[in-house]
Amino acid sequence: MTTDMDELRDLVKTVAQGQTSILTAIESVSERVKKLELEQQQGSANRAEDGDGAAGRSATPLVAGFSKTPPLLPADAGSQSPPSHSISPAQDGSSAFTSRIILTTYPKQIGIKPLPMEWGHSDPLKRGPVAVSRAPNTIRRRNAIGAHGGSYSIYYALAVGSNELKADHRPDFTNTEPAVNIGPFPQWGDKKKIVAMDPWGHQAPWLFKDAIDKEGVDLRPTIAITKAHMKLPELEDSVKSGRLVPDGKVCLNEMGELAVTKFAVEPVWYLPGVAERFGIDEGTLRRSLFEHTGGMYPELITRGDIKVFLPPIGGLTVYVFGDPARMSDPSKRLALRIHDECNGSDVFGSDICTCRPYLIFGIEEAVKEAQNGGSGVVIYFRKEGRALGEVTKVRKDPLVYNARKRGEDRASDYFKRTENIAGVKDMRFQALMPDILHWLGITKIDRMLSMSNMKHDAIVGQGIPIHERVELPESWIPADSRVEIDAKITAGYFTTGHRMTADELKAVQGRIWEDIDH
């Protein structure tokens, strides 16, 4: 009986291998047909440019069995019988696509063989690479859902669709190795500590070079590391006032120019771990992600075997002052600012909030810590408007901002105006934020340059102690941002000062539009 079962398994294995070979051959033929289509389309375009008339401008017949990507279905599609004739090819330019569209895949589909992925394994080769590309040589081997680039993946799609970028372009990673070495740290091998980024993402093209070269799999980094200089106008004032002292190493000169090491990180989610952080089951997470992204990623539903997702959201950038090796050295002091994006204040200097002042203050304190032999770190997350987005923020702090400024703009109503419009006070959550700290090897924070209770609780909840919390000094708070900061303090933000009563909060009022001649 055992011999019969072994023979049956061998037979099934042989059939599966044969099916895979057939699929590979079909894909090879499809790619050749696609190239022929493009050559014919280009030939047609050239004839049109040479004055071949209407015949030259018409669509060139395609290889038998294939047609150009059809136009969108009409609005009443599905409400009438299908036409007896085939859909006419598009007439308005060439396309990089054939008519074959793969909407989704399934775990036991013929030819589907994901690259092994054991999230949390300390050995990167046993953990496996993150393969998300839908390129012909990779789509069968994908072990991740989504696309590289986060929210910028849409621009990538536009570039390919408009023929500005070749669909088969592969990056040349020559001389792109990280500018500094980091890790590995024990946290990289703990699948409960890092669930929102790929700890090996900065080394992917080199760790998994064999898969790229031998199998033709499209693998790309999700982390980049470089060195740079930072110049901000306030930092020159910091030097002039004596708060910063040039040392030629961290603060380079009288202009307040800073030397910095930068880490850019794209999000890579391990779905079981993300679900656990939010206290929900993985199925609920997948369904919500699928439904509330317009059904963009069907494989969230059809590929339960794939546990990794590259979401279409912004990433983060780490700015390290001083020697990056000091971040993970428990004998060295570390000052940290976790900052969530605020375009209006950070870039354009709006005084309705304390975001840019706190960012500059955080940079100053990080530089001082580095100059004193420790490490200074500022981490900038793309979570505009408390992750509600800038349109909601402008309704809040413009939709909301508009609502506030058309009213009395009182601190007592600050969060109410947000909830009236967005339905929630804050969508940053911070549950995934500590992952970057684990990746950097940070095991304790001596000075936390933040008043946020959510950030504090998320970090401490991940087992990283915070020894001191540093609030923004009163002298740094713009007058019109008192509404924001006093409302946040009353709601639970850290302060060593006075926490207002409800009646006192009602008396805190910002500018209204009538106060200024616009």
Short mmCIF file of C-alpha atoms in Angstrom, two decimals:
data_model
loop_
_atom_site.label_atom_id
_atom_site.label_comp_id
_atom_site.label_asym_id
_atom_site.label_seq_id
_atom_site.Cartn_x
_atom_site.Cartn_y
_atom_site.Cartn_z
CA MET A 1 0.00 0.00 0.00
CA THR A 2 2.84 2.34 0.89
CA THR A 3 4.54 1.61 -2.44
CA ASP A 4 1.32 2.39 -4.33
CA MET A 5 0.94 5.72 -2.48
CA ASP A 6 4.57 6.62 -3.20
CA GLU A 7 4.05 5.87 -6.89
CA LEU A 8 0.88 7.97 -6.90
CA ARG A 9 2.70 10.90 -5.25
CA ASP A 10 5.51 10.62 -7.81
CA LEU A 11 2.94 10.58 -10.61
CA VAL A 12 1.18 13.66 -9.27
CA LYS A 13 4.54 15.41 -8.87
CA THR A 14 5.48 14.54 -12.46
CA VAL A 15 2.13 15.86 -13.75
CA ALA A 16 2.55 19.09 -11.75
CA GLN A 17 6.06 19.57 -13.13
CA GLY A 18 4.77 18.97 -16.64
CA GLN A 19 1.98 21.52 -16.16
CA THR A 20 4.49 24.06 -14.88
CA SER A 21 6.70 23.48 -17.91
CA ILE A 22 3.72 23.89 -20.24
CA LEU A 23 2.69 27.12 -18.52
CA THR A 24 6.24 28.43 -18.78
CA ALA A 25 6.26 27.64 -22.49
CA ILE A 26 2.89 29.34 -22.96
CA GLU A 27 4.13 32.43 -21.17
CA SER A 28 7.25 32.45 -23.36
CA VAL A 29 5.09 32.29 -26.48
CA SER A 30 2.81 35.01 -25.07
CA GLU A 31 5.80 37.26 -24.51
CA ARG A 32 6.99 36.64 -28.08
CA VAL A 33 3.50 37.42 -29.41
CA LYS A 34 3.43 40.57 -27.33
CA LYS A 35 6.73 41.71 -28.86
CA LEU A 36 5.41 41.01 -32.33
CA GLU A 37 2.28 43.02 -31.57
CA LEU A 38 4.34 45.96 -30.42
CA GLU A 39 6.57 45.73 -33.49
CA GLN A 40 3.53 45.71 -35.76
CA GLN A 41 1.99 48.63 -33.88
CA GLN A 42 5.23 50.57 -34.21
CA GLY A 43 5.39 49.74 -37.90
CA SER A 44 1.84 51.01 -38.32
CA ALA A 45 2.69 54.22 -36.50
CA ASN A 46 5.78 54.72 -38.68
CA ARG A 47 3.76 54.27 -41.86
CA ALA A 48 1.24 56.82 -40.63
CA GLU A 49 4.06 59.30 -39.98
CA ASP A 50 5.38 58.65 -43.54
CA GLY A 51 2.01 59.70 -45.01
CA ASP A 52 0.44 56.31 -45.76
CA GLY A 53 -3.01 57.84 -45.30
CA ALA A 54 -6.00 56.25 -43.63
CA ALA A 55 -4.70 52.74 -44.22
CA GLY A 56 -1.56 53.55 -42.30
CA ARG A 57 -3.49 55.09 -39.43
CA SER A 58 -5.86 52.18 -38.96
CA ALA A 59 -5.16 49.51 -36.37
CA THR A 60 -2.79 46.82 -37.55
CA PRO A 61 -4.25 43.30 -37.40
CA LEU A 62 -2.71 41.37 -34.51
CA VAL A 63 -1.37 37.87 -34.28
CA ALA A 64 -4.12 35.27 -34.40
CA GLY A 65 -5.71 34.58 -31.04
CA PHE A 66 -4.86 37.96 -29.52
CA SER A 67 -6.32 41.45 -29.77
CA LYS A 68 -5.46 44.85 -28.44
CA THR A 69 -6.70 45.76 -24.97
CA PRO A 70 -10.43 46.39 -25.50
CA PRO A 71 -12.07 49.69 -24.59
CA LEU A 72 -14.04 50.01 -21.36
CA LEU A 73 -17.39 48.28 -21.34
CA PRO A 74 -20.41 50.55 -21.93
CA ALA A 75 -22.45 51.72 -18.96
CA ASP A 76 -25.28 49.28 -19.81
CA ALA A 77 -22.97 46.28 -20.09
CA GLY A 78 -24.60 43.20 -18.64
CA SER A 79 -28.13 44.42 -19.25
CA GLN A 80 -28.28 43.22 -22.85
CA SER A 81 -27.31 40.17 -24.90
CA PRO A 82 -23.66 40.05 -25.94
CA PRO A 83 -22.99 41.17 -29.51
CA SER A 84 -22.22 38.50 -32.08
CA HIS A 85 -19.10 40.30 -33.31
CA SER A 86 -15.81 40.70 -31.50
CA ILE A 87 -14.79 43.92 -29.77
CA SER A 88 -12.93 46.26 -32.09
CA PRO A 89 -9.35 47.08 -31.17
CA ALA A 90 -8.66 50.51 -29.68
CA GLN A 91 -7.82 53.08 -32.36
CA ASP A 92 -6.10 55.69 -30.27
CA GLY A 93 -2.52 54.57 -29.95
CA SER A 94 -0.43 51.58 -29.11
CA SER A 95 -0.59 49.68 -25.86
CA ALA A 96 1.99 47.78 -23.88
CA PHE A 97 -0.61 45.13 -23.04
CA THR A 98 -2.19 42.13 -24.73
CA SER A 99 -5.84 41.20 -24.24
CA ARG A 100 -4.94 38.56 -21.67
CA ILE A 101 -5.70 39.95 -18.21
CA ILE A 102 -4.99 38.02 -15.02
CA LEU A 103 -7.45 39.43 -12.49
CA THR A 104 -6.38 37.19 -9.63
CA THR A 105 -4.68 33.92 -8.79
CA TYR A 106 -5.47 30.96 -6.54
CA PRO A 107 -3.29 28.81 -4.28
CA LYS A 108 -3.65 25.52 -6.21
CA GLN A 109 -3.82 27.04 -9.67
CA ILE A 110 -1.66 25.25 -12.24
CA GLY A 111 1.84 26.74 -12.33
CA ILE A 112 1.46 28.81 -9.14
CA LYS A 113 4.53 28.21 -7.00
CA PRO A 114 5.29 31.08 -4.58
CA LEU A 115 8.83 31.62 -3.43
CA PRO A 116 9.15 30.28 0.14
CA MET A 117 8.38 32.89 2.80
CA GLU A 118 8.92 32.20 6.49
CA TRP A 119 8.35 35.60 8.06
CA GLY A 120 10.42 36.17 11.18
CA HIS A 121 13.19 33.69 10.40
CA SER A 122 16.57 35.09 11.45
CA ASP A 123 18.31 33.67 8.36
CA PRO A 124 17.31 35.85 5.36
CA LEU A 125 17.84 33.01 2.88
CA LYS A 126 15.48 30.78 4.86
CA ARG A 127 13.08 33.67 5.42
CA GLY A 128 12.97 34.26 1.67
CA PRO A 129 12.64 37.37 -0.51
CA VAL A 130 9.51 39.49 -0.91
CA ALA A 131 8.30 38.93 -4.48
CA VAL A 132 5.36 41.12 -5.49
CA SER A 133 5.90 41.90 -9.18
CA ARG A 134 3.37 40.75 -11.79
CA ALA A 135 6.08 40.51 -14.45
CA PRO A 136 5.84 37.30 -16.55
CA ASN A 137 8.83 35.64 -14.86
CA THR A 138 7.60 36.55 -11.37
CA ILE A 139 3.80 36.36 -11.27
CA ARG A 140 3.82 32.58 -10.64
CA ARG A 141 6.42 33.02 -7.88
CA ARG A 142 4.80 35.94 -6.08
CA ASN A 143 4.58 35.59 -2.31
CA ALA A 144 3.25 39.08 -1.66
CA ILE A 145 0.18 41.09 -2.63
CA GLY A 146 0.25 44.74 -3.73
CA ALA A 147 3.00 46.64 -5.51
CA HIS A 148 6.32 48.33 -4.84
CA GLY A 149 6.37 52.07 -4.21
CA GLY A 150 3.44 52.43 -1.84
CA SER A 151 1.14 55.19 -3.03
CA TYR A 152 3.60 55.95 -5.84
CA SER A 153 2.80 52.62 -7.50
CA ILE A 154 -0.04 54.46 -9.24
CA TYR A 155 2.44 56.78 -10.95
CA TYR A 156 4.47 53.74 -11.99
CA ALA A 157 1.33 52.33 -13.61
CA LEU A 158 0.73 55.63 -15.42
CA ALA A 159 4.31 55.67 -16.69
CA VAL A 160 3.95 52.15 -18.11
CA GLY A 161 0.48 52.80 -19.53
CA SER A 162 1.63 55.96 -21.31
CA ASN A 163 4.73 54.20 -22.67
CA GLU A 164 7.08 56.48 -20.74
CA LEU A 165 8.45 53.40 -18.98
CA LYS A 166 8.99 49.95 -20.47
CA ALA A 167 6.95 47.31 -18.69
CA ASP A 168 9.94 44.96 -18.68
CA HIS A 169 12.38 47.52 -17.24
CA ARG A 170 14.64 46.11 -14.56
CA PRO A 171 16.66 48.35 -12.22
CA ASP A 172 20.44 48.36 -12.39
CA PHE A 173 21.55 48.17 -8.75
CA THR A 174 25.23 48.91 -9.43
CA ASN A 175 26.68 51.10 -6.63
CA THR A 176 23.31 51.37 -4.85
CA GLU A 177 24.37 49.39 -1.78
CA PRO A 178 23.47 50.96 1.59
CA ALA A 179 25.79 53.82 2.61
CA VAL A 180 26.13 52.38 6.12
CA ASN A 181 25.75 48.94 7.61
CA ILE A 182 23.01 48.21 10.11
CA GLY A 183 22.11 45.05 11.99
CA PRO A 184 21.12 42.36 11.87
CA PHE A 185 19.56 42.58 15.32
CA PRO A 186 17.69 39.86 17.24
CA GLN A 187 14.46 41.80 16.66
CA TRP A 188 14.71 41.06 12.91
CA GLY A 189 14.05 37.40 13.69
CA ASP A 190 10.99 38.02 15.86
CA LYS A 191 7.77 38.02 13.81
CA LYS A 192 5.91 39.73 16.64
CA LYS A 193 8.27 42.69 16.81
CA ILE A 194 8.46 43.54 13.09
CA VAL A 195 5.23 43.17 11.11
CA ALA A 196 5.08 46.39 9.06
CA MET A 197 8.38 46.43 7.14
CA ASP A 198 10.82 43.98 5.60
CA PRO A 199 13.90 43.85 7.87
CA TRP A 200 15.99 42.60 4.93
CA GLY A 201 14.53 45.11 2.47
CA HIS A 202 17.75 47.12 2.19
CA GLN A 203 19.74 44.07 1.05
CA ALA A 204 17.22 42.30 -1.20
CA PRO A 205 19.03 42.71 -4.57
CA TRP A 206 22.25 41.29 -3.13
CA LEU A 207 20.95 38.66 -0.71
CA PHE A 208 18.72 37.13 -3.36
CA LYS A 209 20.90 37.72 -6.41
CA ASP A 210 20.66 34.06 -7.45
CA ALA A 211 16.88 34.24 -7.72
CA ILE A 212 17.19 37.38 -9.83
CA ASP A 213 19.95 36.09 -12.10
CA LYS A 214 19.01 32.42 -12.44
CA GLU A 215 15.21 32.51 -12.26
CA GLY A 216 14.66 35.98 -13.70
CA VAL A 217 12.50 36.93 -10.70
CA ASP A 218 11.92 40.66 -10.27
CA LEU A 219 13.01 41.56 -6.70
CA ARG A 220 13.44 45.10 -5.45
CA PRO A 221 14.55 46.81 -2.23
CA THR A 222 12.01 48.34 0.13
CA ILE A 223 14.62 50.22 2.18
CA ALA A 224 17.32 52.63 1.00
CA ILE A 225 20.14 54.09 3.10
CA THR A 226 22.23 57.14 2.24
CA LYS A 227 24.13 60.07 3.73
CA ALA A 228 23.16 63.70 3.22
CA HIS A 229 23.26 67.25 4.56
CA MET A 230 20.24 69.00 6.07
CA LYS A 231 19.61 72.74 5.78
CA LEU A 232 16.69 74.49 7.47
CA PRO A 233 16.41 78.27 8.00
CA GLU A 234 15.59 77.87 11.70
CA LEU A 235 18.85 76.00 12.29
CA GLU A 236 20.88 79.06 11.34
CA ASP A 237 18.94 80.94 14.01
CA SER A 238 19.66 78.05 16.40
CA VAL A 239 23.39 78.63 15.90
CA LYS A 240 23.10 82.40 16.21
CA SER A 241 21.15 82.07 19.45
CA GLY A 242 23.68 79.60 20.85
CA ARG A 243 21.28 76.65 21.12
CA LEU A 244 23.40 74.76 18.58
CA VAL A 245 27.19 74.91 18.42
CA PRO A 246 29.01 73.95 15.19
CA ASP A 247 31.45 71.08 15.74
CA GLY A 248 32.34 70.26 12.13
CA LYS A 249 30.96 66.72 12.51
CA VAL A 250 27.23 66.88 13.25
CA CYS A 251 26.56 70.61 13.03
CA LEU A 252 28.92 71.49 10.22
CA ASN A 253 29.04 75.30 10.13
CA GLU A 254 27.60 78.66 11.18
CA MET A 255 24.69 78.16 8.78
CA GLY A 256 23.44 75.31 10.95
CA GLU A 257 24.03 72.75 8.20
CA LEU A 258 23.76 69.21 9.59
CA ALA A 259 25.30 65.86 8.59
CA VAL A 260 22.68 63.13 8.59
CA THR A 261 22.22 59.47 7.70
CA LYS A 262 18.87 58.78 6.02
CA PHE A 263 16.84 55.58 5.87
CA ALA A 264 13.83 55.55 3.53
CA VAL A 265 11.37 52.72 4.23
CA GLU A 266 8.39 51.42 2.26
CA PRO A 267 5.69 49.54 4.18
CA VAL A 268 5.62 45.74 3.93
CA TRP A 269 2.93 44.16 6.07
CA TYR A 270 2.88 40.66 7.52
CA LEU A 271 -0.90 40.31 7.66
CA PRO A 272 -1.20 37.89 10.62
CA GLY A 273 1.05 40.17 12.69
CA VAL A 274 -0.77 43.34 11.68
CA ALA A 275 -4.11 41.75 12.56
CA GLU A 276 -2.76 40.74 15.96
CA ARG A 277 -1.54 44.28 16.68
CA PHE A 278 -5.04 45.62 16.04
CA GLY A 279 -6.75 42.86 17.99
CA ILE A 280 -8.69 41.47 15.02
CA ASP A 281 -8.56 38.23 13.05
CA GLU A 282 -6.67 38.03 9.79
CA GLY A 283 -9.83 37.36 7.76
CA THR A 284 -11.45 40.56 8.99
CA LEU A 285 -8.31 42.54 8.16
CA ARG A 286 -8.15 41.10 4.64
CA ARG A 287 -11.84 41.74 3.98
CA SER A 288 -11.66 45.33 5.22
CA LEU A 289 -8.52 46.06 3.17
CA PHE A 290 -10.19 44.58 0.08
CA GLU A 291 -13.54 46.34 0.49
CA HIS A 292 -12.21 49.77 1.44
CA THR A 293 -9.60 50.03 -1.29
CA GLY A 294 -12.27 49.64 -3.97
CA GLY A 295 -11.49 45.94 -4.42
CA MET A 296 -8.04 46.81 -5.77
CA TYR A 297 -6.40 43.63 -4.46
CA PRO A 298 -8.57 40.52 -5.05
CA GLU A 299 -5.75 38.27 -3.86
CA LEU A 300 -6.38 39.50 -0.33
CA ILE A 301 -9.44 37.25 -0.61
CA THR A 302 -8.32 34.53 -3.04
CA ARG A 303 -4.77 33.96 -1.79
CA GLY A 304 -4.98 33.10 1.88
CA ASP A 305 -1.63 31.36 1.46
CA ILE A 306 0.09 34.70 0.80
CA LYS A 307 0.68 36.47 4.09
CA VAL A 308 2.59 39.57 2.94
CA PHE A 309 1.00 42.78 1.62
CA LEU A 310 2.64 45.94 0.25
CA PRO A 311 -0.07 48.55 0.94
CA PRO A 312 -0.59 51.68 -1.21
CA ILE A 313 0.31 54.08 1.58
CA GLY A 314 3.18 56.40 2.41
CA GLY A 315 6.27 55.11 4.14
CA LEU A 316 8.71 56.77 6.53
CA THR A 317 12.16 58.35 6.62
CA VAL A 318 14.64 58.07 9.48
CA TYR A 319 17.14 60.89 10.06
CA VAL A 320 20.06 59.86 12.26
CA PHE A 321 22.48 62.38 13.74
CA GLY A 322 25.84 61.05 14.84
CA ASP A 323 27.17 57.52 14.39
CA PRO A 324 24.25 55.21 13.48
CA ALA A 325 25.89 52.39 15.47
CA ARG A 326 25.13 54.29 18.69
CA MET A 327 21.37 53.83 18.23
CA SER A 328 21.58 50.20 19.27
CA ASP A 329 24.26 50.67 21.92
CA PRO A 330 22.51 50.54 25.34
CA SER A 331 25.46 52.36 26.93
CA LYS A 332 24.79 55.45 24.77
CA ARG A 333 22.01 57.95 25.38
CA LEU A 334 19.36 58.31 22.70
CA ALA A 335 17.01 61.22 21.96
CA LEU A 336 14.06 60.44 19.67
CA ARG A 337 11.41 62.46 17.86
CA ILE A 338 8.59 60.51 16.15
CA HIS A 339 6.91 62.98 13.78
CA ASP A 340 3.81 62.50 11.65
CA GLU A 341 3.58 64.49 8.43
CA CYS A 342 1.89 67.91 8.43
CA ASN A 343 2.43 69.53 5.05
CA GLY A 344 0.81 72.85 5.99
CA SER A 345 3.10 73.42 8.97
CA ASP A 346 6.20 71.32 8.21
CA VAL A 347 6.65 72.72 4.69
CA PHE A 348 4.66 75.94 4.47
CA GLY A 349 4.85 77.21 8.04
CA SER A 350 1.17 77.35 9.01
CA ASP A 351 0.89 78.51 12.64
CA ILE A 352 -2.41 76.76 13.38
CA CYS A 353 -0.51 73.82 14.90
CA THR A 354 2.78 73.04 16.65
CA CYS A 355 4.03 70.53 14.05
CA ARG A 356 6.96 72.43 12.51
CA PRO A 357 8.06 73.97 15.82
CA TYR A 358 8.13 70.52 17.43
CA LEU A 359 9.99 69.10 14.41
CA ILE A 360 12.69 71.80 14.61
CA PHE A 361 12.89 71.41 18.39
CA GLY A 362 13.25 67.66 17.95
CA ILE A 363 16.05 68.08 15.42
CA GLU A 364 17.89 70.48 17.72
CA GLU A 365 17.68 68.13 20.69
CA ALA A 366 18.68 65.14 18.56
CA VAL A 367 21.77 67.03 17.35
CA LYS A 368 22.74 68.00 20.90
CA GLU A 369 22.48 64.37 22.04
CA ALA A 370 24.69 63.24 19.15
CA GLN A 371 27.25 65.94 19.93
CA ASN A 372 27.35 64.74 23.52
CA GLY A 373 28.39 61.26 22.40
CA GLY A 374 24.96 59.71 22.13
CA SER A 375 22.53 59.31 19.27
CA GLY A 376 19.81 61.59 17.92
CA VAL A 377 16.99 60.20 15.77
CA VAL A 378 14.04 61.85 14.03
CA ILE A 379 11.55 59.56 12.27
CA TYR A 380 9.14 61.16 9.79
CA PHE A 381 5.98 59.21 8.96
CA ARG A 382 3.75 60.01 5.96
CA LYS A 383 0.47 60.22 7.88
CA GLU A 384 -0.89 63.56 6.74
CA GLY A 385 -3.66 65.04 8.86
CA ARG A 386 -3.56 62.28 11.50
CA ALA A 387 -3.78 59.84 8.56
CA LEU A 388 -7.15 61.32 7.63
CA GLY A 389 -5.66 62.95 4.54
CA GLU A 390 -5.17 66.59 3.65
CA VAL A 391 -8.65 67.16 2.19
CA THR A 392 -10.31 66.00 5.40
CA LYS A 393 -7.73 67.95 7.37
CA VAL A 394 -8.50 71.09 5.43
CA ARG A 395 -12.15 70.45 6.06
CA LYS A 396 -11.14 69.80 9.61
CA ASP A 397 -8.17 72.07 9.53
CA PRO A 398 -9.62 73.30 6.44
CA LEU A 399 -12.73 70.90 6.16
CA VAL A 400 -12.15 70.86 9.86
CA TYR A 401 -10.14 74.07 9.60
CA ASN A 402 -13.01 75.71 7.72
CA ALA A 403 -15.49 74.48 10.30
CA ARG A 404 -13.32 75.82 13.10
CA LYS A 405 -12.63 79.22 11.58
CA ARG A 406 -16.26 79.77 10.62
CA GLY A 407 -17.18 79.12 14.23
CA GLU A 408 -15.43 80.32 17.36
CA ASP A 409 -12.41 77.99 17.04
CA ARG A 410 -12.35 77.00 20.70
CA ALA A 411 -10.09 74.34 22.19
CA SER A 412 -13.12 72.67 23.79
CA ASP A 413 -14.48 71.84 20.30
CA TYR A 414 -11.17 70.85 18.68
CA PHE A 415 -11.69 67.08 18.49
CA LYS A 416 -15.45 67.41 18.07
CA ARG A 417 -14.98 69.22 14.77
CA THR A 418 -12.70 66.40 13.58
CA GLU A 419 -15.15 63.69 14.59
CA ASN A 420 -18.09 65.49 13.00
CA ILE A 421 -16.33 65.34 9.63
CA ALA A 422 -14.07 62.27 9.72
CA GLY A 423 -16.02 60.14 12.20
CA VAL A 424 -12.89 59.55 14.27
CA LYS A 425 -10.38 61.74 16.11
CA ASP A 426 -7.25 60.12 14.74
CA MET A 427 -6.43 57.29 12.31
CA ARG A 428 -2.68 57.12 12.88
CA PHE A 429 -3.26 54.47 15.57
CA GLN A 430 0.53 54.06 16.13
CA ALA A 431 0.22 50.29 16.60
CA LEU A 432 2.69 49.64 13.77
CA MET A 433 4.98 52.60 14.48
CA PRO A 434 7.42 50.84 16.89
CA ASP A 435 8.55 48.39 14.20
CA ILE A 436 11.10 50.87 12.86
CA LEU A 437 12.58 51.19 16.36
CA HIS A 438 13.01 47.41 16.55
CA TRP A 439 14.62 47.41 13.12
CA LEU A 440 17.09 50.13 14.14
CA GLY A 441 18.07 48.02 17.14
CA ILE A 442 16.73 50.57 19.65
CA THR A 443 16.08 48.95 23.03
CA LYS A 444 15.48 52.05 25.19
CA ILE A 445 14.80 55.76 24.74
CA ASP A 446 16.46 58.21 27.12
CA ARG A 447 14.63 61.33 25.91
CA MET A 448 11.33 61.03 24.04
CA LEU A 449 10.70 64.34 22.27
CA SER A 450 6.93 63.96 22.08
CA MET A 451 3.88 64.68 24.19
CA SER A 452 1.70 62.09 22.42
CA ASN A 453 0.17 59.52 24.73
CA MET A 454 -0.57 57.23 21.75
CA LYS A 455 3.07 57.14 20.66
CA HIS A 456 4.29 56.63 24.20
CA ASP A 457 1.89 53.77 24.88
CA ALA A 458 2.66 52.03 21.57
CA ILE A 459 6.42 52.13 22.18
CA VAL A 460 6.25 51.02 25.81
CA GLY A 461 3.73 48.35 24.83
CA GLN A 462 6.36 46.89 22.51
CA GLY A 463 8.82 46.54 25.38
CA ILE A 464 10.94 49.64 24.77
CA PRO A 465 11.23 51.74 27.95
CA ILE A 466 11.10 55.56 27.80
CA HIS A 467 13.12 57.21 30.57
CA GLU A 468 12.16 60.85 30.01
CA ARG A 469 9.38 62.61 28.10
CA VAL A 470 10.18 66.10 26.81
CA GLU A 471 7.34 68.50 25.99
CA LEU A 472 7.55 71.42 23.59
CA PRO A 473 8.69 74.53 25.48
CA GLU A 474 6.09 77.30 25.81
CA SER A 475 8.30 79.72 23.89
CA TRP A 476 8.04 77.49 20.80
CA ILE A 477 4.22 77.43 20.69
CA PRO A 478 2.62 79.83 18.13
CA ALA A 479 -0.27 81.85 19.51
CA ASP A 480 -2.88 80.42 17.11
CA SER A 481 -1.87 76.84 17.92
CA ARG A 482 -2.91 77.11 21.57
CA VAL A 483 -6.27 75.67 20.54
CA GLU A 484 -4.58 72.51 19.25
CA ILE A 485 -2.02 71.98 22.00
CA ASP A 486 -4.34 72.76 24.92
CA ALA A 487 -7.02 70.46 23.50
CA LYS A 488 -4.47 67.65 23.13
CA ILE A 489 -3.11 68.12 26.65
CA THR A 490 -6.63 67.97 28.05
CA ALA A 491 -7.25 64.80 26.01
CA GLY A 492 -4.22 63.07 27.55
CA TYR A 493 -1.03 64.49 26.01
CA PHE A 494 1.93 64.62 28.36
CA THR A 495 2.68 67.83 30.25
CA THR A 496 4.48 68.82 33.41
CA GLY A 497 2.38 71.98 33.47
CA HIS A 498 -1.25 72.82 34.03
CA ARG A 499 -4.00 70.59 32.62
CA MET A 500 -7.06 72.75 31.95
CA THR A 501 -10.55 72.18 33.21
CA ALA A 502 -13.45 72.01 30.75
CA ASP A 503 -14.41 75.63 31.54
CA GLU A 504 -10.84 76.86 31.08
CA LEU A 505 -10.64 75.04 27.76
CA LYS A 506 -13.70 76.90 26.47
CA ALA A 507 -11.85 80.17 26.98
CA VAL A 508 -8.98 79.17 24.67
CA GLN A 509 -9.82 80.62 21.27
CA GLY A 510 -7.84 80.90 18.06
CA ARG A 511 -8.10 83.40 15.24
CA ILE A 512 -11.25 83.44 13.19
CA TRP A 513 -11.35 84.67 9.61
CA GLU A 514 -12.89 87.98 10.57
CA ASP A 515 -9.77 88.79 12.60
CA ILE A 516 -7.70 89.12 9.43
CA ASP A 517 -8.11 91.05 6.23
CA HIS A 518 -7.78 88.28 3.62
#
